[in-house]
Coordinates of C-alpha atoms and ligand atoms in Angstrom, one line a residue:
X243 CA -23.8 3.4 -26.8
X244 CA -20.0 4.0 -26.6
X245 CA -18.8 7.6 -27.0
X246 CA -15.3 6.9 -25.6
X247 CA -12.2 5.9 -27.5
X248 CA -11.4 2.2 -28.0
X249 CA -7.5 1.7 -27.8
X250 CA -5.8 0.9 -30.9
X251 CA -4.3 -2.1 -29.4
X252 CA -6.1 -5.4 -29.8
X253 CA -5.3 -6.6 -26.3
X254 CA -3.2 -4.6 -23.8
X255 CA -2.0 -7.4 -21.6
X256 CA 1.5 -7.9 -23.2
X257 CA 2.0 -4.1 -23.1
X258 CA 1.0 -3.9 -19.4
X259 CA 3.3 -6.7 -18.5
X260 CA 6.3 -5.5 -20.5
X261 CA 6.0 -1.8 -19.9
X262 CA 4.5 -1.9 -16.3
X263 CA 1.1 -0.9 -15.0
X264 CA 2.1 2.4 -13.7
X265 CA 1.8 4.4 -17.0
X266 CA -0.5 1.9 -18.8
X267 CA -3.7 4.0 -18.4
X268 CA -2.3 7.6 -18.4
X269 CA -0.3 7.1 -21.7
X270 CA -3.2 5.7 -23.3
X271 CA -5.5 8.3 -22.1
X272 CA -3.1 11.1 -23.5
X273 CA -2.8 9.1 -26.7
X274 CA -6.6 9.0 -27.0
X275 CA -7.3 12.6 -25.7
X276 CA -9.7 11.3 -23.1
X277 CA -9.9 10.4 -19.4
X278 CA -11.5 7.0 -20.2
X279 CA -11.1 4.5 -23.0
X280 CA -11.9 0.9 -23.7
X281 CA -9.5 -1.9 -24.3
X282 CA -9.1 -5.6 -23.9
X283 CA -7.0 -7.4 -21.2
X284 CA -6.6 -11.1 -21.1
X285 CA -9.4 -11.3 -23.8
X286 CA -11.8 -9.3 -21.6
X287 CA -13.2 -5.9 -22.3
X288 CA -12.1 -3.3 -19.7
X289 CA -12.8 0.4 -19.4
X290 CA -9.8 2.3 -18.1
X291 CA -10.0 5.7 -16.5
X292 CA -8.0 8.4 -14.9
X293 CA -8.1 11.6 -12.8
X294 CA -10.0 12.8 -9.8
X295 CA -13.4 12.9 -11.5
X296 CA -12.9 9.3 -12.6
X297 CA -11.9 8.4 -8.9
X298 CA -15.2 10.1 -7.7
X299 CA -17.3 8.1 -10.1
X300 CA -15.5 4.9 -9.3
X301 CA -15.6 5.2 -5.5
X302 CA -19.3 6.3 -5.4
X303 CA -20.5 4.1 -2.3
X304 CA -21.7 0.7 -3.3
X305 CA -21.1 1.1 -6.9
X306 CA -18.3 -1.2 -7.6
X307 CA -17.4 -4.7 -6.2
X308 CA -13.8 -6.0 -6.0
X309 CA -15.0 -9.5 -6.9
X310 CA -13.6 -10.7 -10.1
X311 CA -12.0 -7.3 -10.6
X312 CA -8.3 -8.0 -10.4
X313 CA -6.2 -6.8 -13.2
X314 CA -3.9 -9.7 -14.4
X315 CA -0.9 -8.6 -12.4
X316 CA -0.9 -5.9 -9.7
X317 CA -3.5 -6.7 -7.0
X318 CA -2.9 -10.1 -5.5
X319 CA -1.5 -8.2 -2.5
X320 CA -5.0 -7.6 -1.5
X321 CA -7.0 -10.5 -2.8
X322 CA -7.7 -13.1 -0.3
X323 CA -10.7 -15.4 -0.2
X324 CA -13.1 -14.5 2.6
X325 CA -11.6 -11.0 3.2
X326 CA -13.0 -7.6 3.7
X327 CA -11.9 -6.6 0.2
X328 CA -14.3 -8.9 -1.4
X329 CA -17.3 -8.0 0.6
X330 CA -20.0 -5.5 -0.4
X331 CA -22.8 -3.5 1.1
X332 CA -23.6 -4.1 4.8
X333 CA -21.4 -7.0 5.5
X334 CA -18.4 -4.9 4.0
X335 CA -19.2 -2.1 6.4
X336 CA -19.6 -4.3 9.4
X337 CA -16.2 -6.0 8.7
X338 CA -14.5 -2.7 7.9
X339 CA -15.6 -1.4 11.1
X340 CA -13.3 -4.1 12.7
X341 CA -10.3 -2.8 10.9
X342 CA -11.2 0.8 11.7
X343 CA -11.6 -0.1 15.4
X344 CA -7.9 -0.9 15.6
X345 CA -7.0 2.6 14.4
X346 CA -7.5 4.7 17.5
X347 CA -4.9 7.4 18.2
X348 CA -3.5 5.4 21.2
X349 CA -3.4 2.2 19.3
X350 CA -1.6 3.8 16.5
X351 CA 0.9 5.5 18.8
X352 CA 1.6 2.2 20.4
X353 CA 2.5 0.6 17.0
X354 CA 4.7 3.7 16.1
X355 CA 6.5 3.8 19.5
X356 CA 7.2 0.1 19.2
X357 CA 8.7 0.6 15.8
X358 CA 10.8 3.4 16.8
X359 CA 12.1 1.6 19.9
X360 CA 13.2 -1.3 17.6
X361 CA 14.9 1.0 15.0
X362 CA 16.8 2.8 17.7
X363 CA 18.1 -0.5 19.3
X364 CA 19.1 -1.8 15.6
X365 CA 21.4 1.3 15.0
X366 CA 24.3 -0.3 17.1
X367 CA 24.3 -3.3 14.7
X368 CA 24.3 -1.2 11.7
X369 CA 27.3 0.8 13.1
X370 CA 29.3 -2.5 13.0
X371 CA 28.2 -3.5 9.5
X372 CA 30.1 -2.4 6.4
X373 CA 26.8 -1.9 4.4
X374 CA 23.2 -2.1 5.4
X375 CA 20.3 -2.5 2.8
X376 CA 17.6 -0.3 4.3
X377 CA 14.7 -2.0 2.5
X378 CA 15.2 -5.4 4.2
X379 CA 16.0 -3.9 7.6
X380 CA 13.0 -1.7 7.6
X381 CA 11.0 -4.9 6.5
X382 CA 12.1 -6.8 9.6
X383 CA 11.7 -4.0 12.0
X384 CA 8.2 -3.5 10.6
X385 CA 7.4 -7.2 11.0
X386 CA 8.6 -7.4 14.5
X387 CA 6.9 -4.2 15.4
X388 CA 3.4 -5.2 14.0
X389 CA 3.2 -8.6 15.3
X390 CA 4.1 -7.4 18.7
X391 CA 1.4 -4.7 18.5
X392 CA -1.1 -7.1 17.1
X393 CA -0.4 -9.7 19.9
X394 CA 1.3 -12.1 17.6
X395 CA 4.2 -13.8 19.3
X396 CA 7.4 -14.3 17.3
X397 CA 10.0 -16.5 18.9
X398 CA 13.6 -16.4 18.0
X399 CA 14.2 -17.1 14.4
X400 CA 10.5 -16.8 13.5
X401 CA 10.8 -13.1 12.9
X402 CA 13.1 -13.6 10.1
X403 CA 10.9 -16.3 8.6
X404 CA 7.7 -14.3 8.8
X405 CA 9.4 -11.3 7.4
X406 CA 10.6 -13.5 4.4
X407 CA 7.2 -14.8 3.9
X408 CA 5.5 -11.4 4.0
X409 CA 8.2 -10.0 1.8
X410 CA 7.7 -12.7 -0.8
X411 CA 4.0 -12.1 -0.9
X412 CA 4.2 -8.6 -1.6
X413 CA 7.0 -8.9 -4.1
X414 CA 5.0 -11.7 -5.9
X415 CA 1.9 -9.7 -5.9
X416 CA 2.6 -7.8 -9.1
X417 CA 4.4 -10.5 -11.2
X418 CA 3.7 -13.5 -13.2
X419 CA 6.2 -16.4 -13.1
X420 CA 8.6 -17.4 -10.5
X421 CA 8.5 -14.4 -8.3
X422 CA 4.7 -14.9 -8.1
X423 CA 4.9 -18.7 -7.5
X424 CA 7.4 -18.1 -4.7
X425 CA 4.9 -15.7 -2.9
X426 CA 2.0 -18.2 -3.4
X427 CA 4.0 -20.9 -2.0
X428 CA 5.0 -19.0 1.2
X429 CA 1.5 -17.7 1.5
X430 CA 0.0 -21.1 2.0
X431 CA 2.5 -21.7 4.8
X432 CA 1.9 -18.2 6.4
X433 CA -2.0 -19.0 6.2
X434 CA -1.6 -22.2 8.1
X435 CA 0.4 -20.4 10.7
X436 CA -2.1 -17.7 11.1
X437 CA -4.9 -20.2 11.3
X438 CA -3.2 -22.0 14.2
X439 CA -2.8 -18.7 16.0
X440 CA -6.4 -17.8 15.7
X441 CA -7.3 -21.3 17.0
X442 CA -5.0 -20.8 20.1
X443 CA -6.4 -17.4 20.9
X444 CA -9.9 -18.8 20.6
X445 CA -9.1 -21.8 22.9
X446 CA -7.2 -19.4 25.4
X447 CA -4.0 -21.3 24.9
X448 CA -2.5 -18.0 23.7
X449 CA -3.4 -15.0 25.9
X450 CA -3.4 -11.7 23.9
X451 CA -4.0 -8.1 25.2
X452 CA -7.6 -7.0 25.0
X453 CA -8.0 -4.8 21.9
X454 CA -5.0 -6.2 20.0
X455 CA -5.7 -7.0 16.5
X456 CA -5.3 -10.8 17.1
X457 CA -7.9 -10.5 20.0
X458 CA -10.3 -8.2 17.9
X459 CA -10.2 -10.4 14.9
X460 CA -10.5 -13.8 16.7
X461 CA -13.6 -12.4 18.6
X462 CA -15.3 -10.4 15.8
X463 CA -18.8 -11.3 14.7
X464 CA -20.2 -10.2 11.3
X465 CA -23.6 -11.2 12.5
X466 CA -25.0 -11.8 16.0
X467 CA -24.6 -15.4 15.9
X468 CA -21.4 -16.5 14.4
X469 CA -17.7 -15.5 14.8
X470 CA -15.6 -15.4 11.6
X471 CA -14.5 -18.9 10.3
X472 CA -11.0 -19.8 11.4
X473 CA -10.0 -19.2 7.7
X474 CA -11.5 -15.9 7.3
X475 CA -10.2 -14.7 10.7
X476 CA -6.6 -15.7 9.6
X477 CA -6.9 -14.1 6.3
X478 CA -8.0 -10.7 8.1
X479 CA -5.1 -11.1 10.6
X480 CA -2.7 -11.3 7.6
X481 CA -4.3 -8.4 6.1
X482 CA -3.2 -6.2 9.0
X483 CA 0.3 -7.7 9.3
X484 CA 1.3 -8.0 5.6
X485 CA 0.4 -4.6 4.5
X486 CA 2.1 -3.0 7.5
X487 CA 5.3 -4.9 6.5
X488 CA 4.7 -3.4 3.0
X489 CA 5.4 0.1 4.4
X490 CA 9.0 -0.9 4.0
X491 CA 8.8 0.4 0.4
X492 CA 7.6 3.7 1.3
X493 CA 10.4 3.9 3.9
X494 CA 12.9 3.5 1.1
X495 CA 11.1 6.0 -1.0
X496 CA 11.4 8.4 2.1
X497 CA 15.2 7.7 2.4
X498 CA 15.5 8.2 -1.5
X499 CA 13.8 11.6 -1.2
X500 CA 15.9 12.7 1.6
X501 CA 18.9 11.8 -0.5
X502 CA 17.7 13.3 -3.8
X503 CA 16.2 16.5 -2.2
X504 CA 18.7 17.2 0.6
X505 CA 17.0 20.6 1.4
X506 CA 14.3 18.6 3.0
X507 CA 16.6 17.6 5.6
X508 CA 16.9 21.1 6.9
X509 CA 13.3 21.8 6.5
X510 CA 12.5 18.8 8.6
X511 CA 14.5 20.1 11.4
X512 CA 13.2 23.6 11.2
X513 CA 9.6 22.9 11.0
X514 CA 7.5 20.3 13.0
X515 CA 4.8 19.9 10.5
X516 CA 7.2 19.4 7.4
X517 CA 7.3 15.7 8.1
X518 CA 3.5 15.4 7.3
X519 CA 4.0 17.3 4.1
X520 CA 7.2 15.4 3.3
X521 CA 5.6 11.9 3.6
X522 CA 2.3 13.0 1.7
X523 CA 4.5 14.1 -1.1
X524 CA 6.4 10.7 -1.0
X525 CA 3.1 8.9 -1.3
X526 CA 2.0 11.0 -4.2
X527 CA 5.1 11.1 -6.1
X528 CA 6.7 7.6 -5.9
X529 CA 5.0 4.6 -7.5
X530 CA 3.3 1.9 -5.2
X531 CA 0.0 0.8 -6.5
X532 CA -0.5 1.4 -10.2
X533 CA -4.3 0.8 -10.5
X534 CA -7.2 -0.5 -8.8
X535 CA -9.9 -2.7 -10.4
X536 CA -13.7 -2.9 -9.9
X537 CA -16.8 -4.4 -11.5
X538 CA -20.0 -2.6 -11.6
X539 CA -22.5 -4.1 -9.1
X540 CA -25.9 -5.2 -10.0
X541 CA -28.5 -2.4 -10.2
X542 CA -25.6 0.3 -10.2
X543 CA -25.4 0.8 -13.8
X544 CA -24.5 4.5 -14.7
X545 CA -23.3 6.9 -17.6
X546 CA -20.2 8.8 -17.4
X547 CA -18.7 11.0 -20.2
X548 CA -21.1 9.4 -22.7
X549 CA -20.3 5.8 -21.8
X550 CA -22.9 3.6 -20.5
X551 CA -21.4 1.3 -17.6
X552 CA -23.5 -1.7 -17.2
X553 CA -23.7 -4.1 -14.1
X554 CA -20.6 -6.6 -14.4
X555 CA -18.6 -4.3 -16.4
X556 CA -14.9 -4.3 -15.5
X557 CA -13.3 -0.9 -14.8
X558 CA -9.7 0.0 -14.0
X559 CA -8.9 3.2 -12.2
X560 CA -5.4 4.8 -12.7
X561 CA -4.0 5.6 -9.2
X562 CA -0.4 6.6 -10.0
X563 CA -1.5 8.8 -12.9
X564 CA -4.2 10.5 -10.9
X565 CA -1.7 11.4 -8.1
X566 CA 0.6 13.0 -10.8
X567 CA -2.4 14.7 -12.8
X568 CA -1.3 18.2 -13.8
X569 CA -4.8 19.3 -14.0
X570 CA -5.1 19.0 -10.3
X571 CA -1.7 19.2 -9.0
X572 CA -0.5 22.1 -11.3
X573 CA 2.5 22.3 -14.0
X574 CA 4.9 21.0 -11.6
X575 CA 2.9 17.8 -10.8
X576 CA 6.0 15.7 -11.7
X577 CA 8.3 17.7 -9.3
X578 CA 8.9 16.7 -5.8
X579 CA 7.6 19.5 -3.7
X580 CA 6.1 18.7 -0.3
X581 CA 5.0 22.2 0.3
X582 CA 2.3 21.7 -2.2
X583 CA 0.3 19.9 0.5
X584 CA 0.1 23.2 2.5
X585 CA -2.5 24.1 0.0
X586 CA -4.1 20.7 -0.7
X587 CA -7.9 20.9 0.0
X588 CA -8.0 17.3 1.4
X589 CA -10.4 16.2 -1.4
X590 CA -10.7 12.5 -1.2
X591 CA -10.3 11.7 -4.7
X592 CA -7.5 13.8 -6.0
X593 CA -4.8 12.0 -3.9
X594 CA -5.3 8.3 -3.9
X595 CA -2.1 6.2 -3.3
X596 CA -4.3 4.1 -0.8
X597 CA -7.6 4.4 -2.6
X598 CA -10.2 7.2 -2.6
X599 CA -13.7 7.9 -1.4
X600 CA -14.5 7.1 2.1
X601 CA -12.8 4.8 4.6
X602 CA -15.9 3.7 6.2
X603 CA -18.4 3.2 3.3
X604 CA -15.9 2.3 0.7
X605 CA -12.8 0.1 0.1
X606 CA -10.3 2.9 0.9
X607 CA -7.4 1.4 2.8
X608 CA -8.0 1.4 6.6
X609 CA -4.2 1.4 7.1
X610 CA -3.6 4.8 5.6
X611 CA -3.0 6.5 9.1
X612 CA -0.6 3.9 10.2
X613 CA 1.3 4.1 7.0
X614 CA 1.6 7.9 7.3
X615 CA 2.6 7.6 11.0
X616 CA 5.3 5.0 10.4
X617 CA 6.6 6.8 7.4
X618 CA 7.0 10.1 9.5
X619 CA 8.8 8.2 12.2
X620 CA 11.2 6.5 9.8
X621 CA 11.9 9.9 8.2
X622 CA 12.7 11.6 11.3
X623 CA 14.8 8.6 12.6
X624 CA 16.9 8.8 9.3
X625 CA 17.2 12.5 9.6
X626 CA 17.8 12.9 13.4
X627 CA 18.9 9.7 15.0
X628 CA 21.6 8.6 12.7
X629 CA 24.1 9.7 10.3
X630 CA 25.2 7.5 7.3
X631 CA 26.6 7.7 3.8
X632 CA 24.9 6.7 0.6
X633 CA 27.6 4.8 -1.3
X634 CA 27.5 4.7 -5.2
X635 CA 24.6 2.2 -6.2
X636 CA 21.8 1.9 -8.8
X637 CA 18.9 3.7 -7.5
X638 CA 16.9 3.9 -10.7
X639 CA 13.4 2.8 -10.4
X640 CA 12.2 0.6 -13.0
X641 CA 8.5 1.2 -13.9
X642 CA 7.9 -2.0 -15.6
X643 CA 8.4 -3.8 -12.3
X644 CA 5.5 -4.1 -10.0
X645 CA 5.7 -3.2 -7.2
X646 CA 8.4 -0.8 -8.1
X647 CA 11.4 -0.2 -5.9
X648 CA 14.9 1.3 -6.4
X649 CA 17.1 -1.3 -7.9
X650 CA 19.8 -1.3 -5.2
X651 CA 17.0 -1.4 -2.3
X652 CA 18.9 1.6 -0.9
X653 CA 22.1 0.6 0.8
X654 CA 23.8 2.9 3.4
X655 CA 27.2 2.7 4.9
X656 CA 29.2 4.0 7.7
X657 CA 26.2 4.2 10.0
X658 CA 26.8 6.3 13.2
X659 CA 24.4 7.1 16.0
X660 CA 23.7 10.9 16.2
X661 CA 24.3 13.2 18.9
Ligands
HEM1124 C1 -7.0 -1.8 1.0 C2 -2.9 0.4 -0.5 C3 -1.1 -0.2 3.9 C4 -5.0 -2.8 5.3 C5 -6.1 -1.0 0.2 C6 -6.3 -0.7 -1.2 C7 -5.1 -0.1 -1.6 C8 -4.2 -0.1 -0.5 C9 -4.8 0.5 -2.9 C10 -7.5 -1.0 -1.9 C11 -8.5 0.3 -2.0 C12 -9.6 -0.2 -2.9 O1 -9.9 -1.3 -3.2 O2 -10.3 0.7 -3.4 C13 -2.1 0.3 0.6 C14 -0.7 0.8 0.6 C15 0.0 0.6 1.8 C16 -1.2 0.0 2.6 C17 0.1 1.4 -0.6 C18 1.2 1.0 2.2 C19 2.1 -0.1 2.6 C20 -2.1 -0.9 4.7 C21 -1.9 -1.1 6.1 C22 -3.0 -2.0 6.5 C23 -3.8 -2.2 5.2 C24 -0.8 -0.6 7.0 C25 -3.2 -2.5 7.9 C26 -4.5 -2.3 8.5 C27 -5.7 -2.7 4.1 C28 -7.1 -3.6 4.0 C29 -7.7 -3.2 2.8 C30 -6.8 -2.4 2.2 C31 -7.8 -4.5 5.1 C32 -9.1 -3.6 2.3 C33 -10.1 -2.6 2.6 C34 -11.6 -2.7 2.1 O3 -11.6 -3.5 1.2 O4 -12.3 -2.1 2.6 N1 -4.8 -0.8 0.7 N2 -2.4 -0.1 1.8 N3 -3.2 -1.4 4.3 N4 -5.7 -2.2 2.9 FE1 -4.1 -1.1 2.5

């Protein structure tokens, strides 16, 4: 039984690659007059859906697995053999608990403070440079901060090297061809490094603080008997480090929003809670993850909008389009307006830049609070700790490039320490 529209394209892969994944689902939903439609990608049948109701259906606990669910381009960033993302049911919850145990208020504060300290120290160097590219600077500061927080030593030139590797993995995640190959190549090197680190922690050769990510992951047990394999532990350590470095993108979007909507600068100074509204709006408004894939798990078949989803069916949920859905966010959904978050009901499936549903029982990103905190700190540093000019440059965001970023990567000049 199929009551849903079938998209007129025979296979959408080329459109997805050419025009970008960000609008792939929402455009076709609009064209077909439906929140759900069927098409083919890479020769496979796939059901695509958009909106908060679709997200609720997708994020019902235990319904979808991420195994075999990657769209052809976007989500390599998350996919690692042996990682939490590919686990289901009880084993997933147990492993997820390990990530969530790192997200205590004190733990997150330590990371934020380290990041802030490194940023403030870097302003002096920026003052001496003609132009500074915020994207690459933020990336390195995040890499240094998260490694130090996680108990991972970075000696001398290593910080630059790791920053470059994490950067390449993130950039390569959404592409095919050379950008992707570069990411894969460097990733093999980074995985080797992470495996050595885990071994050194386990042998006692490297002493790391109790409760740090390196210690927690190296000693974690999924079952009573066995610790994680070295490979799995290395992958999970990278699953903390790499996505934290990926907050560089959001920091650039924060800087862009400060520049495009200068009234935000005054509001940030006038009201303490405005930074929260501001970064939430940045996460809603700017493109990061276009979509997320799942496959219906065995025994979890269901019917939605007249369509029967059987075990094994491939489903793609529109994240970017759901965040901009006018039915939920109102007529001005495509306007940057942080104040809207004063009235937001906090519902878990209407605002899904880092996944929907529940953090504990589902695959929703465990790094969401860290991300918000680092974005807030970066926004306030840009607004209060320094002054700078934004020289002429190409700040356009090409939605056919995944992951998206302003073309110039946000350059600033004439940096001065404020106050
Ligand atoms: C999962 C986005 C930052 C660690 C995810 C998912 C998305 C996402 C879309 C998948 C949700 C799903 O499968 O349903 C982002 C974005 C970030 C970010 C846009 C901003 C840069 C972080 C940070 C961490 C992190 C800072 C550090 C702990 C993870 C892990 C998973 C995940 C371990 C897998 C969770 C699971 O499968 O249960 N993230 N993330 N992410 N993220 Fe993030």
